[in-house]
Amino acid sequence: AQSVTQLDSQVPVFEEAPVELRCNYSSSVSVYLFWYVQYPNQGLQLLLKYLSGSTLVKGINGFEAEFNKSQTSFHLRKPSVHISDTAEYFCAVSRGSGNTGKLIFGQGTTLQVKP
Amino acid sequence: GAGVSQSPSNKVTEKGKDVELRCDPISGHTALYWYRQSLGQGLEFLIYFQGNSAPDKSGLPSDRFSAERTGGSVSTLTIQRTQQEDSAVYLCASSLATDIAKNIQYFGAGTRLSVL
């Protein structure tokens, strides 16, 4: 079975500052990793995903994440945040080969960008 | 429509009543997923449908929860004898097929269920 832990429930940050949202996972099989963003009263939107290959993946809106197999982490980063990045962010994992699309999510991290 | 549509957007019900939540997936998407987003529990997988295959019901929390997908399109999640702990946002997602490496899951805005 897979599980995901997002270490911070809330992350306050000032506009134009860098941010890192932490995610750790556990799994006995190979996995795919994802970050989703949820703006208020909207559904989840895929930010980026790691399937294989390069451990640094770039997504939409200037976000990137780095897969670290030895630390079983997939932290999300952005060098300079905007007010519009205020949202809830979810890290998720699925089985690698033979997956059914079923996603296991972390608890979510609320990013609060302050002016 | 262009995206995944869920109705109603909000539902308030009394404890013990039955409720039905509807999901209209993107046209042509054969895979459909239900998740629940509740305080303290985060986002939990409930059930998924893929084409005409038997659904994976492994995430349903109790036998009060059931779901069906008629004609391979619209899905209804039914909660019988609702309890206060059922209060949550119920999210639906669809994708062209289940292989998540090749197919993005698109999420609806959800149905917020409040059980009084």
PDB file of C-alpha atoms in Angstrom:
ATOM      1  CA  ALA A   1       0.000   0.000   0.000  1.00  0.00           C
ATOM      2  CA  GLN A   2       1.028   3.579  -0.530  1.00  0.00           C
ATOM      3  CA  SER A   3       0.725   6.560   1.773  1.00  0.00           C
ATOM      4  CA  VAL A   4       1.556  10.252   1.574  1.00  0.00           C
ATOM      5  CA  THR A   5       2.489  12.709   4.299  1.00  0.00           C
ATOM      6  CA  GLN A   6       2.448  16.441   3.806  1.00  0.00           C
ATOM      7  CA  LEU A   7       4.447  17.809   6.653  1.00  0.00           C
ATOM      8  CA  ASP A   8       2.907  21.274   6.838  1.00  0.00           C
ATOM      9  CA  SER A   9      -0.804  21.949   7.060  1.00  0.00           C
ATOM     10  CA  GLN A  10      -0.341  25.680   6.489  1.00  0.00           C
ATOM     11  CA  VAL A  11       2.493  27.675   4.968  1.00  0.00           C
ATOM     12  CA  PRO A  12       2.314  31.470   5.200  1.00  0.00           C
ATOM     13  CA  VAL A  13       4.704  33.376   2.957  1.00  0.00           C
ATOM     14  CA  PHE A  14       5.097  36.912   1.677  1.00  0.00           C
ATOM     15  CA  GLU A  15       4.600  37.755  -1.964  1.00  0.00           C
ATOM     16  CA  GLU A  16       7.718  37.330  -4.137  1.00  0.00           C
ATOM     17  CA  ALA A  17       9.383  35.092  -1.541  1.00  0.00           C
ATOM     18  CA  PRO A  18      10.387  31.495  -2.369  1.00  0.00           C
ATOM     19  CA  VAL A  19       8.339  28.624  -1.031  1.00  0.00           C
ATOM     20  CA  GLU A  20       8.738  24.889  -0.515  1.00  0.00           C
ATOM     21  CA  LEU A  21       5.847  22.561   0.266  1.00  0.00           C
ATOM     22  CA  ARG A  22       7.027  19.250   1.637  1.00  0.00           C
ATOM     23  CA  CYS A  23       5.770  15.799   0.715  1.00  0.00           C
ATOM     24  CA  ASN A  24       6.998  12.376   1.749  1.00  0.00           C
ATOM     25  CA  TYR A  25       5.613   9.069   0.578  1.00  0.00           C
ATOM     26  CA  SER A  26       5.929   5.410   1.408  1.00  0.00           C
ATOM     27  CA  SER A  27       5.439   2.491  -0.932  1.00  0.00           C
ATOM     28  CA  SER A  28       6.726  -1.022  -1.441  1.00  0.00           C
ATOM     29  CA  VAL A  29       6.374  -0.709  -5.214  1.00  0.00           C
ATOM     30  CA  SER A  30       7.411   1.854  -7.783  1.00  0.00           C
ATOM     31  CA  VAL A  31       5.146   4.882  -7.852  1.00  0.00           C
ATOM     32  CA  TYR A  32       4.144   7.893  -9.831  1.00  0.00           C
ATOM     33  CA  LEU A  33       3.995  11.192  -7.940  1.00  0.00           C
ATOM     34  CA  PHE A  34       1.767  14.204  -8.450  1.00  0.00           C
ATOM     35  CA  TRP A  35       1.043  17.677  -7.155  1.00  0.00           C
ATOM     36  CA  TYR A  36      -2.445  19.119  -7.506  1.00  0.00           C
ATOM     37  CA  VAL A  37      -3.703  22.607  -6.676  1.00  0.00           C
ATOM     38  CA  GLN A  38      -7.205  23.492  -5.518  1.00  0.00           C
ATOM     39  CA  TYR A  39      -8.339  27.103  -5.712  1.00  0.00           C
ATOM     40  CA  PRO A  40     -11.343  28.118  -3.580  1.00  0.00           C
ATOM     41  CA  ASN A  41     -14.592  26.517  -4.761  1.00  0.00           C
ATOM     42  CA  GLN A  42     -12.881  24.777  -7.662  1.00  0.00           C
ATOM     43  CA  GLY A  43     -11.851  21.244  -8.468  1.00  0.00           C
ATOM     44  CA  LEU A  44      -8.300  19.970  -8.333  1.00  0.00           C
ATOM     45  CA  GLN A  45      -5.944  20.887 -11.139  1.00  0.00           C
ATOM     46  CA  LEU A  46      -2.782  18.995 -11.998  1.00  0.00           C
ATOM     47  CA  LEU A  47       0.370  21.063 -11.403  1.00  0.00           C
ATOM     48  CA  LEU A  48       2.994  18.502 -12.336  1.00  0.00           C
ATOM     49  CA  LYS A  49       3.843  14.823 -12.220  1.00  0.00           C
ATOM     50  CA  TYR A  50       6.833  12.538 -11.943  1.00  0.00           C
ATOM     51  CA  LEU A  51       6.717   9.267 -13.842  1.00  0.00           C
ATOM     52  CA  SER A  52      10.356   8.410 -14.490  1.00  0.00           C
ATOM     53  CA  GLY A  53      13.584   9.897 -15.806  1.00  0.00           C
ATOM     54  CA  SER A  54      14.805  13.305 -14.711  1.00  0.00           C
ATOM     55  CA  THR A  55      14.144  13.837 -11.029  1.00  0.00           C
ATOM     56  CA  LEU A  56      13.409  17.539 -11.466  1.00  0.00           C
ATOM     57  CA  VAL A  57      10.031  18.131 -13.025  1.00  0.00           C
ATOM     58  CA  LYS A  58       8.570  21.450 -14.048  1.00  0.00           C
ATOM     59  CA  GLY A  59       4.894  22.241 -14.006  1.00  0.00           C
ATOM     60  CA  ILE A  60       2.493  25.037 -14.649  1.00  0.00           C
ATOM     61  CA  ASN A  61       2.591  28.487 -13.043  1.00  0.00           C
ATOM     62  CA  GLY A  62       6.343  28.335 -12.395  1.00  0.00           C
ATOM     63  CA  PHE A  63       6.229  25.409  -9.964  1.00  0.00           C
ATOM     64  CA  GLU A  64       8.739  22.601  -9.938  1.00  0.00           C
ATOM     65  CA  ALA A  65       9.299  19.500  -7.809  1.00  0.00           C
ATOM     66  CA  GLU A  66      12.201  17.176  -7.190  1.00  0.00           C
ATOM     67  CA  PHE A  67      11.871  13.435  -6.746  1.00  0.00           C
ATOM     68  CA  ASN A  68      14.301  12.067  -4.189  1.00  0.00           C
ATOM     69  CA  LYS A  69      14.125   8.294  -4.035  1.00  0.00           C
ATOM     70  CA  SER A  70      16.516   7.865  -1.128  1.00  0.00           C
ATOM     71  CA  GLN A  71      14.533  10.283   1.017  1.00  0.00           C
ATOM     72  CA  THR A  72      11.177   9.206  -0.457  1.00  0.00           C
ATOM     73  CA  SER A  73      10.301  12.848  -0.957  1.00  0.00           C
ATOM     74  CA  PHE A  74       8.698  14.950  -3.659  1.00  0.00           C
ATOM     75  CA  HIS A  75       8.863  18.548  -2.446  1.00  0.00           C
ATOM     76  CA  LEU A  76       7.200  21.337  -4.422  1.00  0.00           C
ATOM     77  CA  ARG A  77       9.015  24.644  -4.927  1.00  0.00           C
ATOM     78  CA  LYS A  78       8.489  28.036  -6.465  1.00  0.00           C
ATOM     79  CA  PRO A  79      11.217  30.708  -6.460  1.00  0.00           C
ATOM     80  CA  SER A  80       8.826  33.668  -6.217  1.00  0.00           C
ATOM     81  CA  VAL A  81       5.173  33.381  -5.258  1.00  0.00           C
ATOM     82  CA  HIS A  82       2.249  35.597  -6.198  1.00  0.00           C
ATOM     83  CA  ILE A  83      -0.930  36.423  -4.335  1.00  0.00           C
ATOM     84  CA  SER A  84      -2.760  34.297  -6.899  1.00  0.00           C
ATOM     85  CA  ASP A  85      -0.864  31.207  -5.712  1.00  0.00           C
ATOM     86  CA  THR A  86      -2.928  31.215  -2.525  1.00  0.00           C
ATOM     87  CA  ALA A  87      -4.642  27.829  -2.601  1.00  0.00           C
ATOM     88  CA  GLU A  88      -4.543  24.327  -1.183  1.00  0.00           C
ATOM     89  CA  TYR A  89      -1.919  21.983  -2.550  1.00  0.00           C
ATOM     90  CA  PHE A  90      -2.135  18.215  -2.532  1.00  0.00           C
ATOM     91  CA  CYS A  91       0.628  15.703  -3.056  1.00  0.00           C
ATOM     92  CA  ALA A  92      -0.540  12.339  -4.405  1.00  0.00           C
ATOM     93  CA  VAL A  93       0.869   8.961  -5.340  1.00  0.00           C
ATOM     94  CA  SER A  94      -0.286   6.107  -7.505  1.00  0.00           C
ATOM     95  CA  ARG A  95       1.163   2.731  -8.266  1.00  0.00           C
ATOM     96  CA  GLY A  96       3.611   2.742 -11.155  1.00  0.00           C
ATOM     97  CA  SER A  97       3.139  -0.204 -13.439  1.00  0.00           C
ATOM     98  CA  GLY A  98      -0.328  -1.710 -13.453  1.00  0.00           C
ATOM     99  CA  ASN A  99      -1.910   1.386 -12.000  1.00  0.00           C
ATOM    100  CA  THR A 100      -5.645   1.918 -12.143  1.00  0.00           C
ATOM    101  CA  GLY A 101      -5.550   5.687 -11.818  1.00  0.00           C
ATOM    102  CA  LYS A 102      -6.445   5.443  -8.136  1.00  0.00           C
ATOM    103  CA  LEU A 103      -4.719   8.288  -6.321  1.00  0.00           C
ATOM    104  CA  ILE A 104      -3.662   8.359  -2.687  1.00  0.00           C
ATOM    105  CA  PHE A 105      -3.534  11.931  -1.451  1.00  0.00           C
ATOM    106  CA  GLY A 106      -1.793  13.689   1.380  1.00  0.00           C
ATOM    107  CA  GLN A 107      -3.713  15.836   3.823  1.00  0.00           C
ATOM    108  CA  GLY A 108      -3.047  18.998   1.881  1.00  0.00           C
ATOM    109  CA  THR A 109      -1.075  22.168   2.550  1.00  0.00           C
ATOM    110  CA  THR A 110      -2.704  25.573   2.526  1.00  0.00           C
ATOM    111  CA  LEU A 111      -0.396  28.145   0.986  1.00  0.00           C
ATOM    112  CA  GLN A 112      -1.213  31.657   2.188  1.00  0.00           C
ATOM    113  CA  VAL A 113       0.569  34.371   0.236  1.00  0.00           C
ATOM    114  CA  LYS A 114       0.561  37.721   1.991  1.00  0.00           C
ATOM    115  CA  PRO A 115       1.160  41.104   0.339  1.00  0.00           C
TER     116      PRO A 115
ATOM    117  CA  GLY B   1     -20.006  20.608 -21.247  1.00  0.00           C
ATOM    118  CA  ALA B   2     -16.267  21.093 -21.397  1.00  0.00           C
ATOM    119  CA  GLY B   3     -15.455  19.801 -17.925  1.00  0.00           C
ATOM    120  CA  VAL B   4     -16.633  17.434 -15.211  1.00  0.00           C
ATOM    121  CA  SER B   5     -19.945  18.623 -13.863  1.00  0.00           C
ATOM    122  CA  GLN B   6     -21.261  17.805 -10.404  1.00  0.00           C
ATOM    123  CA  SER B   7     -24.673  18.507  -8.941  1.00  0.00           C
ATOM    124  CA  PRO B   8     -25.862  19.813  -6.660  1.00  0.00           C
ATOM    125  CA  SER B   9     -23.002  22.101  -5.697  1.00  0.00           C
ATOM    126  CA  ASN B  10     -24.332  22.227  -2.145  1.00  0.00           C
ATOM    127  CA  LYS B  11     -26.621  19.847  -0.294  1.00  0.00           C
ATOM    128  CA  VAL B  12     -27.948  20.226   3.224  1.00  0.00           C
ATOM    129  CA  THR B  13     -29.781  17.266   4.672  1.00  0.00           C
ATOM    130  CA  GLU B  14     -31.005  15.942   7.967  1.00  0.00           C
ATOM    131  CA  LYS B  15     -29.391  13.033   9.716  1.00  0.00           C
ATOM    132  CA  GLY B  16     -30.979   9.771   8.621  1.00  0.00           C
ATOM    133  CA  LYS B  17     -32.067  10.957   5.173  1.00  0.00           C
ATOM    134  CA  ASP B  18     -30.750   9.494   1.913  1.00  0.00           C
ATOM    135  CA  VAL B  19     -28.897  11.685  -0.584  1.00  0.00           C
ATOM    136  CA  GLU B  20     -27.846  11.297  -4.215  1.00  0.00           C
ATOM    137  CA  LEU B  21     -24.885  13.113  -5.709  1.00  0.00           C
ATOM    138  CA  ARG B  22     -24.477  13.274  -9.455  1.00  0.00           C
ATOM    139  CA  CYS B  23     -21.416  13.407 -11.676  1.00  0.00           C
ATOM    140  CA  ASP B  24     -21.348  14.092 -15.414  1.00  0.00           C
ATOM    141  CA  PRO B  25     -17.892  13.178 -16.710  1.00  0.00           C
ATOM    142  CA  ILE B  26     -16.223  14.624 -19.775  1.00  0.00           C
ATOM    143  CA  SER B  27     -17.714  13.064 -22.891  1.00  0.00           C
ATOM    144  CA  GLY B  28     -15.750  10.019 -24.031  1.00  0.00           C
ATOM    145  CA  HIS B  29     -14.004   9.457 -20.710  1.00  0.00           C
ATOM    146  CA  THR B  30     -14.262   5.812 -19.753  1.00  0.00           C
ATOM    147  CA  ALA B  31     -12.765   6.102 -16.272  1.00  0.00           C
ATOM    148  CA  LEU B  32     -14.637   7.829 -13.439  1.00  0.00           C
ATOM    149  CA  TYR B  33     -13.518   8.297  -9.833  1.00  0.00           C
ATOM    150  CA  TRP B  34     -15.186   9.471  -6.641  1.00  0.00           C
ATOM    151  CA  TYR B  35     -13.188  11.017  -3.779  1.00  0.00           C
ATOM    152  CA  ARG B  36     -14.226  12.514  -0.463  1.00  0.00           C
ATOM    153  CA  GLN B  37     -12.598  15.585   1.054  1.00  0.00           C
ATOM    154  CA  SER B  38     -13.307  16.023   4.751  1.00  0.00           C
ATOM    155  CA  LEU B  39     -11.751  17.903   7.635  1.00  0.00           C
ATOM    156  CA  GLY B  40      -9.176  15.807   9.373  1.00  0.00           C
ATOM    157  CA  GLN B  41      -9.241  13.079   6.721  1.00  0.00           C
ATOM    158  CA  GLY B  42      -7.954  14.926   3.695  1.00  0.00           C
ATOM    159  CA  LEU B  43      -8.820  13.510   0.285  1.00  0.00           C
ATOM    160  CA  GLU B  44      -9.875   9.854   0.262  1.00  0.00           C
ATOM    161  CA  PHE B  45     -10.539   7.576  -2.675  1.00  0.00           C
ATOM    162  CA  LEU B  46     -14.022   6.062  -2.603  1.00  0.00           C
ATOM    163  CA  ILE B  47     -14.730   4.152  -5.814  1.00  0.00           C
ATOM    164  CA  TYR B  48     -13.834   4.044  -9.486  1.00  0.00           C
ATOM    165  CA  PHE B  49     -15.441   2.791 -12.675  1.00  0.00           C
ATOM    166  CA  GLN B  50     -13.656   1.751 -15.853  1.00  0.00           C
ATOM    167  CA  GLY B  51     -15.785   0.987 -18.866  1.00  0.00           C
ATOM    168  CA  ASN B  52     -17.912  -2.105 -18.301  1.00  0.00           C
ATOM    169  CA  SER B  53     -15.579  -3.642 -15.726  1.00  0.00           C
ATOM    170  CA  ALA B  54     -16.704  -4.241 -12.158  1.00  0.00           C
ATOM    171  CA  PRO B  55     -16.069  -1.089 -10.114  1.00  0.00           C
ATOM    172  CA  ASP B  56     -13.348  -0.905  -7.482  1.00  0.00           C
ATOM    173  CA  LYS B  57     -15.323  -0.192  -4.313  1.00  0.00           C
ATOM    174  CA  SER B  58     -12.408  -0.607  -1.937  1.00  0.00           C
ATOM    175  CA  GLY B  59     -12.613   2.947  -0.606  1.00  0.00           C
ATOM    176  CA  LEU B  60     -16.288   3.044   0.343  1.00  0.00           C
ATOM    177  CA  PRO B  61     -16.392   3.640   4.118  1.00  0.00           C
ATOM    178  CA  SER B  62     -19.548   1.649   4.880  1.00  0.00           C
ATOM    179  CA  ASP B  63     -22.400  -0.224   3.245  1.00  0.00           C
ATOM    180  CA  ARG B  64     -24.467   2.962   3.440  1.00  0.00           C
ATOM    181  CA  PHE B  65     -22.447   4.193   0.483  1.00  0.00           C
ATOM    182  CA  SER B  66     -23.065   2.957  -3.041  1.00  0.00           C
ATOM    183  CA  ALA B  67     -22.482   4.217  -6.545  1.00  0.00           C
ATOM    184  CA  GLU B  68     -23.545   3.352 -10.033  1.00  0.00           C
ATOM    185  CA  ARG B  69     -22.663   4.456 -13.490  1.00  0.00           C
ATOM    186  CA  THR B  70     -25.399   4.165 -16.053  1.00  0.00           C
ATOM    187  CA  GLY B  71     -24.612   3.778 -19.725  1.00  0.00           C
ATOM    188  CA  GLY B  72     -20.948   4.292 -19.067  1.00  0.00           C
ATOM    189  CA  SER B  73     -21.468   8.005 -18.551  1.00  0.00           C
ATOM    190  CA  VAL B  74     -23.289   9.687 -15.655  1.00  0.00           C
ATOM    191  CA  SER B  75     -22.553   8.409 -12.164  1.00  0.00           C
ATOM    192  CA  THR B  76     -24.588   8.711  -8.983  1.00  0.00           C
ATOM    193  CA  LEU B  77     -23.157   8.350  -5.494  1.00  0.00           C
ATOM    194  CA  THR B  78     -25.847   7.448  -2.959  1.00  0.00           C
ATOM    195  CA  ILE B  79     -25.499   7.762   0.780  1.00  0.00           C
ATOM    196  CA  GLN B  80     -28.245   6.111   2.804  1.00  0.00           C
ATOM    197  CA  ARG B  81     -29.217   7.088   6.341  1.00  0.00           C
ATOM    198  CA  THR B  82     -26.745   9.964   6.378  1.00  0.00           C
ATOM    199  CA  GLN B  83     -24.685  10.620   9.489  1.00  0.00           C
ATOM    200  CA  GLN B  84     -22.971  13.830  10.577  1.00  0.00           C
ATOM    201  CA  GLU B  85     -19.573  12.312   9.835  1.00  0.00           C
ATOM    202  CA  ASP B  86     -20.646  12.066   6.173  1.00  0.00           C
ATOM    203  CA  SER B  87     -20.390  15.848   5.930  1.00  0.00           C
ATOM    204  CA  ALA B  88     -17.677  16.540   3.378  1.00  0.00           C
ATOM    205  CA  VAL B  89     -16.998  17.680  -0.163  1.00  0.00           C
ATOM    206  CA  TYR B  90     -17.485  14.838  -2.618  1.00  0.00           C
ATOM    207  CA  LEU B  91     -15.298  15.154  -5.707  1.00  0.00           C
ATOM    208  CA  CYS B  92     -15.683  13.361  -9.000  1.00  0.00           C
ATOM    209  CA  ALA B  93     -12.952  12.968 -11.613  1.00  0.00           C
ATOM    210  CA  SER B  94     -12.816  11.428 -15.052  1.00  0.00           C
ATOM    211  CA  SER B  95     -10.120  10.434 -17.525  1.00  0.00           C
ATOM    212  CA  LEU B  96      -9.920   8.866 -20.971  1.00  0.00           C
ATOM    213  CA  ALA B  97      -8.565   5.652 -19.460  1.00  0.00           C
ATOM    214  CA  THR B  98      -7.168   4.489 -16.169  1.00  0.00           C
ATOM    215  CA  ASP B  99      -3.423   4.527 -16.884  1.00  0.00           C
ATOM    216  CA  ILE B 100      -2.534   7.691 -15.024  1.00  0.00           C
ATOM    217  CA  ALA B 101       0.847   7.921 -16.730  1.00  0.00           C
ATOM    218  CA  LYS B 102      -0.896   8.703 -20.001  1.00  0.00           C
ATOM    219  CA  ASN B 103      -4.248  10.117 -18.935  1.00  0.00           C
ATOM    220  CA  ILE B 104      -4.896  13.210 -16.852  1.00  0.00           C
ATOM    221  CA  GLN B 105      -7.700  13.061 -14.325  1.00  0.00           C
ATOM    222  CA  TYR B 106     -10.006  16.058 -14.563  1.00  0.00           C
ATOM    223  CA  PHE B 107     -11.860  17.004 -11.407  1.00  0.00           C
ATOM    224  CA  GLY B 108     -15.249  18.583 -10.895  1.00  0.00           C
ATOM    225  CA  ALA B 109     -15.813  21.390  -8.396  1.00  0.00           C
ATOM    226  CA  GLY B 110     -17.453  18.975  -5.977  1.00  0.00           C
ATOM    227  CA  THR B 111     -20.661  18.688  -3.982  1.00  0.00           C
ATOM    228  CA  ARG B 112     -20.512  20.069  -0.459  1.00  0.00           C
ATOM    229  CA  LEU B 113     -22.695  17.859   1.747  1.00  0.00           C
ATOM    230  CA  SER B 114     -23.766  19.079   5.163  1.00  0.00           C
ATOM    231  CA  VAL B 115     -25.609  16.672   7.444  1.00  0.00           C
ATOM    232  CA  LEU B 116     -27.414  18.412  10.290  1.00  0.00           C
TER     233      LEU B 116
END
